[in-house]
XYZ file of C-alpha atoms in Angstrom:
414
model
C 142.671 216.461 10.273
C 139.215 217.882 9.609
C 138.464 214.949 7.174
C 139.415 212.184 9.554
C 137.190 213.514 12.365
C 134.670 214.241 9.320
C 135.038 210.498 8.762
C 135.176 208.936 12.541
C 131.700 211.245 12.645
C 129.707 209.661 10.010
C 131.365 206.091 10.856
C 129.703 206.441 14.588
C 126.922 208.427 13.184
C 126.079 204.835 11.703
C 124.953 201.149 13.116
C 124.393 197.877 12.014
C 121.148 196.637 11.973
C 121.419 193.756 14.159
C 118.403 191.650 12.341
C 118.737 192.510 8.954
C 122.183 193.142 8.766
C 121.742 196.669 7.688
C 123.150 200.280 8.736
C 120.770 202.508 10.488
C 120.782 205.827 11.197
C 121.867 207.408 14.234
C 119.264 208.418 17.180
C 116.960 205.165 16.304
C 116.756 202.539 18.924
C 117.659 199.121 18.117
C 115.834 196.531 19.458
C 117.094 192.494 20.924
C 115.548 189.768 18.634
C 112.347 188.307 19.726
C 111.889 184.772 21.482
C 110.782 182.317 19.596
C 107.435 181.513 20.047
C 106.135 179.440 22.899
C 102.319 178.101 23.631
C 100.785 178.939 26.762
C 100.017 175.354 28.470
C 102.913 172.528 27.435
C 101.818 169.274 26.613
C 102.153 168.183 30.208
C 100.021 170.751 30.996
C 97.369 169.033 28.634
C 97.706 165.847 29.748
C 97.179 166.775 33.422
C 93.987 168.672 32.223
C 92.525 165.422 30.059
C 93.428 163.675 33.120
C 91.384 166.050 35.192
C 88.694 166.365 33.020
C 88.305 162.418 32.490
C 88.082 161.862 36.096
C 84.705 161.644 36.393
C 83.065 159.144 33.777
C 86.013 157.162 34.238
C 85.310 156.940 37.905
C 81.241 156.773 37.640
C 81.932 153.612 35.860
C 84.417 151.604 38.565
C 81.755 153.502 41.261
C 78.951 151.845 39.856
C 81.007 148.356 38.875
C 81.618 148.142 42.393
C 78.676 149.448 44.136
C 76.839 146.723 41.866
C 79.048 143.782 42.748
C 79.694 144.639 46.415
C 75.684 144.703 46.930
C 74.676 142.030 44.701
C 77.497 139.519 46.290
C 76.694 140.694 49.862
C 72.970 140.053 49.604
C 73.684 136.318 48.012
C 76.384 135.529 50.698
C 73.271 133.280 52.158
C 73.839 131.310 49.172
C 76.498 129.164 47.589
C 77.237 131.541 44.988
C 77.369 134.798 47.538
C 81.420 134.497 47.789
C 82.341 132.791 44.844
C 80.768 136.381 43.123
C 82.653 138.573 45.500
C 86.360 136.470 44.677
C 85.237 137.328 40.683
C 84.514 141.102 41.537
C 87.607 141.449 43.377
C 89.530 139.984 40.381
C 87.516 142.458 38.394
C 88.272 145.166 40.234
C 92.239 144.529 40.057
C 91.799 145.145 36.316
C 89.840 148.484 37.089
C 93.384 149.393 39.175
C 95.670 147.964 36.565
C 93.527 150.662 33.967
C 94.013 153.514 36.604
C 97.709 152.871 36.679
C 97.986 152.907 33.260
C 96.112 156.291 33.218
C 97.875 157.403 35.873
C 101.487 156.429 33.335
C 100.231 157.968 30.324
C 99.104 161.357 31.601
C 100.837 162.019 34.682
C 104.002 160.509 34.339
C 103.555 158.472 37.278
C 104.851 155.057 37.223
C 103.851 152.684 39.361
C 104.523 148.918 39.726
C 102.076 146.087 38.825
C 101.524 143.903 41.557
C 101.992 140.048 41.236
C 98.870 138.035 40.145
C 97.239 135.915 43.052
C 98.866 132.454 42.872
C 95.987 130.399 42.441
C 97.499 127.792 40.519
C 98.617 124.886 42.529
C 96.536 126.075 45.367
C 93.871 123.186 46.376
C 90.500 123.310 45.271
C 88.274 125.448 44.321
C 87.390 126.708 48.009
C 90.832 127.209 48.330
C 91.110 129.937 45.573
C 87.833 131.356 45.960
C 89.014 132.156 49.698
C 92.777 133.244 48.349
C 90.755 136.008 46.151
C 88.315 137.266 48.597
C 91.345 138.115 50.845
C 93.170 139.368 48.083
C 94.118 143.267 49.721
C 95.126 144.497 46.121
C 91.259 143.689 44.919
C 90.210 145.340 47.992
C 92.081 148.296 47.927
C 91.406 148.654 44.194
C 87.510 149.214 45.569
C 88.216 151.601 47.842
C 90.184 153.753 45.652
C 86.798 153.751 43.132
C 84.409 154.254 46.632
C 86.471 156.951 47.562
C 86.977 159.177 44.227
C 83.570 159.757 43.056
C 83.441 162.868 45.219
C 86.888 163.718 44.492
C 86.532 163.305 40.826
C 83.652 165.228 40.858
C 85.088 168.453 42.362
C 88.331 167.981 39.686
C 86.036 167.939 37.150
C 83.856 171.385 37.768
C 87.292 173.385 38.675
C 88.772 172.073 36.018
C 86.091 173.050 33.733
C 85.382 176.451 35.054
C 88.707 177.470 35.145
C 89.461 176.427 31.651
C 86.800 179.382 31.111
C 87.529 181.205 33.252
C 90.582 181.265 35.104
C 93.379 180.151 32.303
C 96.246 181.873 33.201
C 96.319 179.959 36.214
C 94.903 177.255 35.058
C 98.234 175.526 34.673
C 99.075 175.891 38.542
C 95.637 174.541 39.175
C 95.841 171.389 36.973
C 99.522 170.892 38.592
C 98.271 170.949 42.534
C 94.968 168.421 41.392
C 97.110 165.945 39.939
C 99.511 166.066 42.890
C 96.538 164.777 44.535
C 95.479 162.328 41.996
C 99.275 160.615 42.209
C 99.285 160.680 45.703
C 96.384 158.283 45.929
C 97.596 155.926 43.209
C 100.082 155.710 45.210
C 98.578 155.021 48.389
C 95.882 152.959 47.016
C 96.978 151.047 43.837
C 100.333 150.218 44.761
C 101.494 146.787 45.547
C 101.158 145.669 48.519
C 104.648 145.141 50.250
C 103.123 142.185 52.333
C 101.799 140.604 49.758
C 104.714 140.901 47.515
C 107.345 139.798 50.204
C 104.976 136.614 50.311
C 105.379 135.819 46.637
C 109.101 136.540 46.877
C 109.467 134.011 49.546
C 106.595 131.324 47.728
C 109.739 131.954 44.331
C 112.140 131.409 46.496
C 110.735 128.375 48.152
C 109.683 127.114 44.995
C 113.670 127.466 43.709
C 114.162 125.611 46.836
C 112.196 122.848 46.585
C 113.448 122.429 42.709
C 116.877 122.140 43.775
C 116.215 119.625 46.626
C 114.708 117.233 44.171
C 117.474 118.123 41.580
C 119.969 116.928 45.052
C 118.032 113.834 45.539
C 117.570 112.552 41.539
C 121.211 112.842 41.475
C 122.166 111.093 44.840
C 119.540 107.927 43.588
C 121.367 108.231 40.269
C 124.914 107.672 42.016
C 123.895 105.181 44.612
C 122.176 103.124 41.435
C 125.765 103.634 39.445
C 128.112 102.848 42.041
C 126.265 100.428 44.072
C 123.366 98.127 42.862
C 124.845 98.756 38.874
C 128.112 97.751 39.456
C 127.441 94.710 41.460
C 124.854 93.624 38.662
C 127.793 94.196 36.268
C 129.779 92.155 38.070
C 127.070 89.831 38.275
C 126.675 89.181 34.637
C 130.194 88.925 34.059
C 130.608 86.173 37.191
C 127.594 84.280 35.385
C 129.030 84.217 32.004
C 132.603 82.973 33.411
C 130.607 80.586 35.115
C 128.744 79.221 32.035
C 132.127 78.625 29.973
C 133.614 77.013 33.334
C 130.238 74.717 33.389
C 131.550 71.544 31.415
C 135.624 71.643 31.821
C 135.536 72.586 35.627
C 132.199 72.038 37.311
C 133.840 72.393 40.671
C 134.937 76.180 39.677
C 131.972 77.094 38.237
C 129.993 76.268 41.202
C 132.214 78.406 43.317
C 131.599 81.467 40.794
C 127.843 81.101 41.290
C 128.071 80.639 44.757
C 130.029 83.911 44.519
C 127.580 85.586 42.030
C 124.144 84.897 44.342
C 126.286 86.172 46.688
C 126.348 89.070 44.655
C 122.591 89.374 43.998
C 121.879 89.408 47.693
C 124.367 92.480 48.445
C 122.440 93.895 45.292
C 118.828 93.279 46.565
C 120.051 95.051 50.395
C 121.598 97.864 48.389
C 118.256 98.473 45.994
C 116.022 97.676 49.202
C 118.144 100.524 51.292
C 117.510 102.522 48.204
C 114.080 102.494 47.588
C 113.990 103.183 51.522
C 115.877 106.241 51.052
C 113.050 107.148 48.268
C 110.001 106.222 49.727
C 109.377 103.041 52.236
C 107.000 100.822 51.563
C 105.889 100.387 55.449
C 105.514 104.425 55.065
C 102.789 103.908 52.453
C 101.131 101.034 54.049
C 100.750 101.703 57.955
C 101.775 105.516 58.081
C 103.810 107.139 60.097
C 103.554 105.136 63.347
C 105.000 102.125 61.923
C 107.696 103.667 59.839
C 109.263 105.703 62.412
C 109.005 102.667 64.844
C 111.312 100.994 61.923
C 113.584 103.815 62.029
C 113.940 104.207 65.450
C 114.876 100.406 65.604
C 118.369 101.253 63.773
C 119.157 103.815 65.371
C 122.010 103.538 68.057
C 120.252 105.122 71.078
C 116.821 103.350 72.959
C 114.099 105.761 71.349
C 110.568 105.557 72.374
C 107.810 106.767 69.546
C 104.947 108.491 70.223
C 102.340 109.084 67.122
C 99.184 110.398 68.423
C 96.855 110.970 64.758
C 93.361 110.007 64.325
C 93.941 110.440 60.982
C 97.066 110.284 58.556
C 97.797 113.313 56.738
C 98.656 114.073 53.054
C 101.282 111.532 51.631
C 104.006 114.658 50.852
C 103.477 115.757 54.336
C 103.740 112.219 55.854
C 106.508 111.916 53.460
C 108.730 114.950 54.947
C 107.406 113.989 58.487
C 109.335 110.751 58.168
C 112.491 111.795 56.830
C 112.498 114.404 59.076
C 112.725 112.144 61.933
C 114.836 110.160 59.479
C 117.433 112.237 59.536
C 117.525 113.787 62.806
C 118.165 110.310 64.048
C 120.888 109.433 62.055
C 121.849 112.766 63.672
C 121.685 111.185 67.308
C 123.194 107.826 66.106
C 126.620 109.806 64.342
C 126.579 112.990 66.604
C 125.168 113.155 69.675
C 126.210 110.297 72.035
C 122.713 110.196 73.273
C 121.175 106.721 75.062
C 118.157 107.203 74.754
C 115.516 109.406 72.829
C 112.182 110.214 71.813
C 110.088 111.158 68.873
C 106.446 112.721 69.116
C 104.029 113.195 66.477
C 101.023 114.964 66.508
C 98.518 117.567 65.536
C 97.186 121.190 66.636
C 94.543 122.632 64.759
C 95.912 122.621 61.137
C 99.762 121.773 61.530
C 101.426 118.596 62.081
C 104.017 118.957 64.680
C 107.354 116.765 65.133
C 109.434 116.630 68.329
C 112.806 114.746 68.453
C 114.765 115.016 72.203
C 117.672 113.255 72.926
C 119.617 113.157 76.062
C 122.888 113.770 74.302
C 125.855 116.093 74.485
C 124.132 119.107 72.576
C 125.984 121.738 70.714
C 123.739 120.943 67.456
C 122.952 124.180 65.294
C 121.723 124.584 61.811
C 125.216 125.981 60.784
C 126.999 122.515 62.036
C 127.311 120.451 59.425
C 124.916 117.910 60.571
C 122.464 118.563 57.499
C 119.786 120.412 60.017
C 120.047 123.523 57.593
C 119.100 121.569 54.963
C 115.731 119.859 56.655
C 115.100 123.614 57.574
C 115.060 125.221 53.688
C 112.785 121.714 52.912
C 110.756 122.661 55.587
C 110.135 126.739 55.099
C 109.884 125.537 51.637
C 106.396 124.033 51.981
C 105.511 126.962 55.098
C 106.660 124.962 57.460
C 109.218 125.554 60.541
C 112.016 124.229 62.533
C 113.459 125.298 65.629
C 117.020 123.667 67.229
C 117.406 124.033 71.056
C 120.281 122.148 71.693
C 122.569 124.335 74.570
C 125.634 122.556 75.241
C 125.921 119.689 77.622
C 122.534 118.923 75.877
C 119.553 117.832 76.413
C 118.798 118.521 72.556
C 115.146 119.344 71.459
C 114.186 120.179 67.625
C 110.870 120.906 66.700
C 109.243 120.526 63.324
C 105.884 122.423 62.184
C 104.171 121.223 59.164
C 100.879 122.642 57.148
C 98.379 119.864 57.701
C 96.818 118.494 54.643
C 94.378 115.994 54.472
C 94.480 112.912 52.727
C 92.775 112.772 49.279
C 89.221 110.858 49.942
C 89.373 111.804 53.667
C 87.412 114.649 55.137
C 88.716 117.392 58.270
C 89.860 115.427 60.905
């Protein structure tokens, strides 16, 4: 018995050395294993700091790039080259914001989205771009961000630097509120704008628009030419040839097949003359819109009385959706409406082309019924124009149709 307790003794007398795996005395404290090793500022930490710290030359430079530019182009506005500098600083400036952002990514973790480029191809002349950039609101507010962080960037800078002096330990929690700042106005100030950017969206989706209208209309021209003018030239050719063999044995039959076969090229000639109609009239092009929708008007099933009231003829692809505008919208009156009589007005306020048609018809008409009006509408929003239906039921029907006025090449503002 005395040995066993003897033994039990010197067995709790005895511990393992938790670290080195060794027995230790009794009565010796045992201490936990140390942490590993951690710096005092992370690399975020860092980053936030450089970003601090590089706020001021950074921002000196966009402060003087557009102090320089805003001056100089204000003080030559007198002049012919005044605006066309201050469209070229604003682009400028967007690639001072695009370097911000990019700042702004690699040290502070902030991510913020590019903004579209200014659509200035496509877009007129050369005034016309100039004035697109000088209204540009991402240039602009790319300026104002570099106007309004020189003092800003000056007071991160000295704090920054003191404190990395003086003040370390807290230096994290310093660098941490400063940069909240920082991404708050990159985000204010350098982020797209959501006006301009729902513009562009609806310019794509126009643009997809307009590209499947023309995709529509290629293949309708292709299958009126296949099963209409093609086949009867086919037919043609094959009446001509029978014709030709029939020549010496049976003159009489052979002159019935040609009769038959002119007969032919006439139905041929309507069907290519209604097609090239359909395309682009010839009257269109060579007395404008008066004219034409005078010939329209003339087949349609109602009386219509036109009213064109132009001093001057606008852009042929405006003129162009003017008239099948009306176009259509008769058709409309002559399959749909059971009007008697109608009218069609053209004319222009300020810089849009406006087209009424009003019939006296039994109404009802919408862009959802089926009557093709939804599909003048997408043509129309698709070059910024409009179209408004107000047809209650019982009628009278009245739809309106805005265009963008554009003049004619080689004719000045009307």
């Amino acid at each position: 018995m005395t040995a066993a307790l003897s033994a039990d003794s010197a067995q709790t007398d005895r511990q393992q050395d938790p670290v080195h795996g060794r027995r230790l005395p009794s009565g010796r404290a045992v201490s936990a294993p140390l942490p590993p090793a951690r710096p005092a500022f992370d690399t975020q930490t860092w980053k936030e700091i450089a970003h601090l710290l590089a706020n001021l030359p950074v921002t000196l430079l966009g402060f003087t790039y557009v102090v320089a530019t805003l001056s100089t182009s204000a003080s030559l506005t007198v002049t012919v080259i005044g605006f066309p500098l201050l469209a070229a600083a604003l682009m400028g400036a967007r690639q001072l914001g695009k370097l911000e952002r990019a700042r702004a990514r690699v040290l502070l973790g902030l991510r913020v989205d590019e903004p579209s480029p200014l659509p200035l191809r496509g877009r007129g002349g050369f005034v016309t771009r100039v004035w697109l950039a000088v209204k540009d609101p991402v240039g602009w507010r790319t300026m104002l961000y570099e106007l309004t962080r020189l003092p800003w960037s000056v007071v991160t800078f000295v704090v920054t630097l003191v404190s990395l002096f003086v003040l370390w330990p807290v230096l994290p929690y310093i660098a941490r509120g400063l940069t909240h700042v920082d991404r708050a106005m990159v985000r204010a100030l350098l982020s797209p704008s959501e006006e301009l950017e729902r513009r562009i969206a609806e310019l794509e989706s126009d643009r997809g628009t307009v590209v499947d209208t023309a995709a529509a209309d290629l293949r309708r021209i292709e299958r009126d030419l296949h099963d209409g003018a093609q086949a009867r030239l086919v037919n043609l050719a094959m009446g001509l040839g029978l014709a030709k063999e029939k020549l010496l044995e049976d003159p009489d039959a052979a002159a019935t097949m040609v009769e038959e076969a002119h007969g032919e090229v006439k139905l041929a000639l309507q069907e290519l003359r209604d097609l090239a109609r359909g395309i682009h009239p010839a009257v269109l092009t060579d007395r404008g819109l008066d004219a034409a929708l005078s010939a329209v008007a003339s087949r349609c099933t109602a009386s219509v009385k036109v009213s064109v009231d132009l001093r001057t003829r606008p852009a042929a692809a405006v003129e162009g959706i003017a008239y099948f505008t009306v176009s259509e919208l008769l058709q409309n009156v002559s399959k749909h409406s059971g009007a008697r009589s109608a009218a069609v007005d053209v004319w222009r306020a300020d810089d849009r082309l406006l087209v009424q048609v009003r019939d006296d018809g039994r109404g009802g008409a919408s862009l959802d019924g089926g009557t093709g009006m939804a599909g003048l509408a997408d043509r129309l929003g698709a070059v910024d124009g409009l179209f408004v239906v107000d047809s209650p039921v019982g009628g009278p029907t009245t739809v309106t149709a805005e265009l963008p006025w554009r003049n004619r090449e080689g004719e000045g503002r009307g």
